[in-house]
Coordinates of N, CA and C in Angstrom, one line a residue:
M12 N 101.5 114.6 149.6 CA 100.2 114.5 150.0 C 100.1 113.5 151.1
I13 N 99.4 113.9 152.2 CA 99.2 113.0 153.3 C 97.7 112.6 153.3
E14 N 97.5 111.3 153.2 CA 96.2 110.8 153.1 C 95.6 110.7 154.5
K15 N 94.3 111.0 154.6 CA 93.6 110.9 155.9 C 93.4 109.5 156.2
I16 N 93.5 109.1 157.5 CA 93.2 107.8 158.0 C 92.1 107.9 158.9
N17 N 91.2 106.9 158.8 CA 90.1 106.8 159.8 C 90.6 106.1 161.0
Y18 N 91.3 106.8 161.9 CA 92.0 106.2 163.0 C 91.0 105.5 164.0
R19 N 89.8 105.9 164.0 CA 88.8 105.3 164.9 C 88.5 103.9 164.5
Q20 N 88.7 103.6 163.2 CA 88.4 102.3 162.7 C 89.7 101.3 162.7
L21 N 90.8 101.9 163.0 CA 92.0 101.1 163.1 C 92.1 100.3 164.4
N22 N 92.6 99.1 164.3 CA 92.9 98.4 165.6 C 94.1 98.8 166.2
G23 N 94.4 98.4 167.4 CA 95.5 98.8 168.2 C 96.9 98.5 167.6
L24 N 97.0 97.4 166.9 CA 98.2 97.1 166.3 C 98.5 98.0 165.1
D25 N 97.5 98.3 164.3 CA 97.6 99.2 163.2 C 98.1 100.6 163.7
L26 N 97.4 101.1 164.7 CA 97.8 102.4 165.3 C 99.3 102.3 165.8
A27 N 99.7 101.2 166.4 CA 101.0 101.1 166.9 C 102.0 101.1 165.8
Y28 N 101.7 100.4 164.7 CA 102.5 100.4 163.5 C 102.8 101.8 163.0
L29 N 101.7 102.6 162.9 CA 101.8 104.0 162.4 C 102.6 104.8 163.4
G30 N 102.2 104.6 164.7 CA 102.9 105.4 165.8 C 104.4 105.2 165.9
D31 N 104.8 103.9 165.7 CA 106.2 103.6 165.8 C 107.0 104.3 164.7
A32 N 106.4 104.4 163.5 CA 107.0 105.0 162.4 C 107.1 106.5 162.6
A33 N 106.0 107.1 163.1 CA 106.0 108.6 163.3 C 107.0 108.9 164.4
Y34 N 107.0 108.2 165.5 CA 107.9 108.4 166.7 C 109.3 108.2 166.3
E35 N 109.6 107.2 165.5 CA 111.0 106.9 165.1 C 111.5 108.1 164.3
T36 N 110.7 108.7 163.4 CA 111.1 109.9 162.6 C 111.5 111.0 163.5
Y37 N 110.7 111.3 164.6 CA 111.0 112.4 165.5 C 112.4 112.1 166.2
I38 N 112.6 110.9 166.6 CA 113.8 110.5 167.3 C 115.0 110.6 166.4
R39 N 114.9 110.1 165.2 CA 116.1 110.2 164.3 C 116.4 111.6 164.0
Q40 N 115.4 112.4 163.7 CA 115.7 113.9 163.4 C 116.3 114.5 164.6
H41 N 115.9 114.2 165.8 CA 116.4 114.8 167.0 C 117.9 114.4 167.2
L42 N 118.2 113.1 167.1 CA 119.5 112.7 167.3 C 120.5 113.3 166.3
L43 N 120.1 113.4 165.0 CA 120.9 114.1 164.0 C 121.1 115.5 164.3
A44 N 120.0 116.2 164.8 CA 120.1 117.6 165.2 C 121.1 117.8 166.4
L45 N 121.2 116.8 167.2 CA 122.2 116.8 168.3 C 123.6 116.7 167.8
G46 N 123.8 116.4 166.6 CA 125.1 116.2 166.0 C 125.6 114.8 166.0
I47 N 124.8 113.9 166.4 CA 125.2 112.4 166.4 C 125.1 111.9 165.0
T48 N 126.2 111.5 164.4 CA 126.2 111.1 163.0 C 126.8 109.7 162.7
K49 N 127.5 109.2 163.7 CA 128.0 107.9 163.5 C 126.9 106.8 163.6
P50 N 126.8 105.9 162.7 CA 125.7 104.9 162.7 C 125.6 104.1 164.0
A51 N 126.7 103.7 164.5 CA 126.7 102.9 165.7 C 126.2 103.7 166.9
K52 N 126.7 104.9 167.0 CA 126.2 105.8 168.1 C 124.8 106.2 167.9
L53 N 124.3 106.4 166.7 CA 122.9 106.7 166.5 C 122.0 105.5 166.9
Q54 N 122.4 104.3 166.6 CA 121.7 103.1 167.0 C 121.6 102.9 168.5
H55 N 122.8 103.1 169.1 CA 122.9 102.9 170.5 C 122.0 103.9 171.3
T56 N 122.2 105.2 170.8 CA 121.4 106.3 171.5 C 119.9 106.2 171.3
A57 N 119.5 105.8 170.1 CA 118.1 105.6 169.7 C 117.4 104.6 170.6
K58 N 118.1 103.6 171.1 CA 117.5 102.6 171.9 C 117.0 103.2 173.2
E59 N 117.6 104.3 173.7 CA 117.2 104.9 174.9 C 115.8 105.5 174.8
Y60 N 115.4 105.8 173.5 CA 114.1 106.4 173.2 C 113.1 105.4 172.7
V61 N 113.5 104.4 171.9 CA 112.6 103.5 171.2 C 112.5 102.1 171.6
S62 N 113.2 101.7 172.6 CA 113.0 100.3 173.1 C 111.7 100.1 173.8
A63 N 111.3 98.9 173.9 CA 110.0 98.6 174.7 C 110.2 99.1 176.1
K64 N 111.3 98.9 176.7 CA 111.5 99.3 178.1 C 111.5 100.8 178.2
A65 N 112.0 101.5 177.3 CA 111.9 103.0 177.3 C 110.5 103.4 177.2
H66 N 109.8 102.8 176.3 CA 108.3 103.2 176.1 C 107.6 103.0 177.4
A67 N 107.8 101.8 178.0 CA 107.1 101.5 179.2 C 107.4 102.5 180.3
A68 N 108.7 102.9 180.4 CA 109.1 103.8 181.5 C 108.5 105.2 181.2
L69 N 108.5 105.6 179.9 CA 107.9 106.9 179.6 C 106.4 106.9 179.8
Y70 N 105.7 105.8 179.5 CA 104.3 105.8 179.7 C 104.0 105.9 181.3
N71 N 104.8 105.1 182.1 CA 104.6 105.2 183.5 C 104.8 106.6 184.1
L72 N 105.8 107.3 183.5 CA 106.1 108.7 183.9 C 104.9 109.6 183.5
M73 N 104.4 109.3 182.3 CA 103.2 110.1 181.9 C 102.0 109.9 182.8
V74 N 101.8 108.7 183.2 CA 100.7 108.4 184.1 C 101.0 109.0 185.5
A75 N 102.2 108.9 186.0 CA 102.5 109.5 187.3 C 102.3 111.0 187.3
E76 N 102.6 111.6 186.2 CA 102.4 113.1 186.1 C 101.1 113.5 185.5
N77 N 100.2 112.5 185.4 CA 98.8 112.8 184.9 C 98.8 113.7 183.7
M78 N 99.6 113.2 182.7 CA 99.8 114.0 181.5 C 98.8 113.7 180.4
L79 N 98.2 112.5 180.4 CA 97.4 112.0 179.3 C 95.9 112.3 179.4
T80 N 95.3 112.6 178.3 CA 93.9 112.8 178.2 C 93.2 111.5 178.3
D81 N 91.9 111.5 178.6 CA 91.1 110.3 178.6 C 91.2 109.6 177.2
E82 N 91.1 110.4 176.2 CA 91.1 109.8 174.8 C 92.5 109.2 174.5
E83 N 93.6 109.8 174.9 CA 94.9 109.2 174.8 C 95.0 107.9 175.5
E84 N 94.5 107.9 176.7 CA 94.5 106.7 177.5 C 93.7 105.6 176.8
E85 N 92.6 105.9 176.2 CA 91.7 105.0 175.5 C 92.5 104.3 174.4
F86 N 93.2 105.1 173.6 CA 94.0 104.6 172.5 C 95.2 103.8 173.0
F87 N 95.8 104.2 174.1 CA 96.8 103.4 174.7 C 96.3 102.0 175.0
R88 N 95.1 102.0 175.7 CA 94.6 100.7 176.1 C 94.2 99.8 174.8
R89 N 93.8 100.5 173.8 CA 93.5 99.7 172.5 C 94.7 99.0 172.0
G90 N 95.9 99.7 172.1 CA 97.1 99.1 171.7 C 97.6 98.0 172.6
R91 N 97.5 98.4 173.9 CA 98.0 97.4 174.9 C 97.3 96.1 174.9
N92 N 96.0 96.2 174.7 CA 95.1 95.0 174.8 C 95.0 94.3 173.5
A93 N 95.6 94.8 172.4 CA 95.5 94.1 171.1 C 96.1 92.8 171.2
K94 N 95.5 91.8 170.5 CA 96.1 90.5 170.4 C 97.2 90.4 169.3
S95 N 98.4 90.4 169.7 CA 99.5 90.3 168.8 C 99.9 88.8 168.6
H96 N 100.3 88.6 167.4 CA 100.7 87.2 167.0 C 102.2 87.1 167.0
T97 N 102.9 88.1 167.5 CA 104.3 88.1 167.6 C 104.7 88.1 169.0
K98 N 105.9 87.6 169.3 CA 106.5 87.5 170.6 C 107.4 88.7 170.9
A99 N 107.4 89.1 172.1 CA 108.4 90.1 172.5 C 109.8 89.5 172.4
K100 N 110.7 90.3 171.8 CA 112.1 89.8 171.5 C 113.0 90.0 172.7
N101 N 113.2 91.2 173.2 CA 114.2 91.5 174.2 C 113.6 92.0 175.5
T102 N 112.3 91.6 175.8 CA 111.7 92.1 177.0 C 110.5 91.1 177.4
D103 N 109.9 91.4 178.5 CA 108.8 90.5 178.9 C 107.5 90.9 178.3
T104 N 106.5 90.1 178.3 CA 105.3 90.3 177.6 C 104.6 91.6 178.1
V105 N 104.6 91.9 179.4 CA 103.9 93.0 180.0 C 104.5 94.3 179.4
T106 N 105.8 94.4 179.4 CA 106.5 95.6 178.9 C 106.3 95.7 177.4
Y107 N 106.3 94.6 176.7 CA 106.0 94.7 175.2 C 104.6 95.2 175.0
R108 N 103.6 94.8 175.8 CA 102.2 95.2 175.6 C 102.1 96.7 175.9
I109 N 102.8 97.2 177.0 CA 102.8 98.6 177.3 C 103.4 99.4 176.1
S110 N 104.5 98.9 175.6 CA 105.1 99.5 174.5 C 104.2 99.6 173.2
T111 N 103.4 98.6 173.0 CA 102.5 98.6 171.9 C 101.4 99.6 172.2
G112 N 101.0 99.7 173.4 CA 100.0 100.8 173.8 C 100.6 102.2 173.5
F113 N 101.8 102.4 173.9 CA 102.5 103.6 173.7 C 102.5 104.0 172.2
G114 N 102.9 103.0 171.4 CA 102.9 103.2 170.0 C 101.5 103.6 169.4
A115 N 100.5 102.9 169.9 CA 99.1 103.1 169.4 C 98.7 104.5 169.8
M116 N 99.1 105.0 171.0 CA 98.7 106.3 171.4 C 99.4 107.4 170.5
I117 N 100.7 107.2 170.2 CA 101.4 108.1 169.3 C 100.7 108.0 167.9
G118 N 100.4 106.8 167.4 CA 99.7 106.6 166.2 C 98.4 107.4 166.1
Y119 N 97.6 107.3 167.2 CA 96.3 108.0 167.3 C 96.6 109.5 167.1
L120 N 97.5 110.1 167.9 CA 97.8 111.5 167.8 C 98.2 111.9 166.4
H121 N 99.1 111.1 165.8 CA 99.5 111.4 164.4 C 98.4 111.3 163.4
A122 N 97.6 110.2 163.4 CA 96.5 110.0 162.5 C 95.4 111.0 162.7
S123 N 95.2 111.5 163.9 CA 94.1 112.4 164.1 C 94.6 113.9 163.9
E124 N 95.8 114.0 163.5 CA 96.5 115.3 163.1 C 96.6 116.2 164.3
Q125 N 96.8 115.7 165.5 CA 97.0 116.5 166.7 C 98.5 116.7 166.8
I126 N 99.1 117.3 165.8 CA 100.5 117.5 165.8 C 101.1 118.3 166.9
E127 N 100.4 119.4 167.3 CA 100.9 120.2 168.4 C 100.9 119.4 169.7
R128 N 99.9 118.6 169.9 CA 99.9 117.8 171.1 C 101.0 116.7 171.1
L129 N 101.1 116.1 169.9 CA 102.1 115.1 169.7 C 103.5 115.7 169.9
E130 N 103.8 116.8 169.4 CA 105.1 117.4 169.6 C 105.3 117.9 171.0
E131 N 104.3 118.3 171.7 CA 104.4 118.6 173.1 C 104.9 117.4 173.9
L132 N 104.3 116.2 173.6 CA 104.7 115.0 174.3 C 106.1 114.6 173.8
I133 N 106.4 114.8 172.6 CA 107.8 114.4 172.1 C 108.8 115.2 172.8
V134 N 108.6 116.5 172.9 CA 109.6 117.4 173.6 C 109.8 116.9 175.0
W135 N 108.6 116.6 175.7 CA 108.7 116.1 177.1 C 109.5 114.8 177.1
I136 N 109.3 113.9 176.1 CA 110.0 112.7 176.1 C 111.5 112.9 176.0
F137 N 111.9 113.8 175.1 CA 113.3 114.1 174.9 C 113.9 114.5 176.3
E138 N 113.2 115.4 177.0 CA 113.7 115.8 178.3 C 113.8 114.7 179.3
Q139 N 112.8 113.8 179.3 CA 112.8 112.7 180.3 C 114.0 111.8 180.0
V140 N 114.2 111.4 178.8 CA 115.3 110.5 178.4 C 116.7 111.2 178.7
E141 N 116.8 112.4 178.3 CA 118.1 113.1 178.4 C 118.4 113.5 179.8
N142 N 117.4 113.6 180.7 CA 117.6 113.8 182.1 C 117.8 112.5 182.9
G143 N 117.8 111.4 182.2 CA 118.0 110.1 182.9 C 116.8 109.5 183.6
R144 N 115.6 110.1 183.4 CA 114.5 109.6 184.2 C 114.1 108.2 183.8
T145 N 114.3 107.8 182.5 CA 113.9 106.4 182.1 C 115.0 105.5 182.7
R146 N 116.2 105.9 182.7 CA 117.3 105.1 183.3 C 117.1 105.0 184.8
D147 N 116.7 106.0 185.4 CA 116.5 105.9 186.9 C 115.4 104.9 187.2
N148 N 114.5 104.6 186.3 CA 113.5 103.6 186.5 C 114.0 102.2 186.1
G149 N 115.3 102.1 185.8 CA 115.9 100.8 185.5 C 115.5 100.3 184.1
T150 N 115.3 101.3 183.2 CA 114.7 100.8 181.9 C 115.7 100.9 180.8
T151 N 116.8 101.6 180.9 CA 117.8 101.7 179.9 C 119.2 101.5 180.6
T152 N 120.1 101.0 179.8 CA 121.5 100.7 180.3 C 122.5 101.6 179.6
H153 N 123.6 101.9 180.3 CA 124.7 102.6 179.7 C 126.0 101.9 180.0

């Protein structure tokens, strides 16, 4: 049973929390489907999709390609502008905040049950990462 969430009442950090979990599930399933099964390789490869730097690069590509709806941008901003009481670990504050916004946007799509739209973006994300577009923006290392 999936419980309904009043996503409009959630703050940006709550949406990012939900979005990170939903996003991570898609990434893990995708990597396993690619045949990657060794834990160290899974962890290393997953970073190309789930790091704050990757999120920021993906968001910037989405903006450059005018992919997001006004409502998706609104929920991105809600996450980006949320007052977090934690510090960014392996990145700068701006990148961390963009990553939080990215997570909030994914959380919004998941909580509002816009699964077709979410999966459209997820497929696009797989293509960007696997074609090196996030790396080209200096966001991931190999």
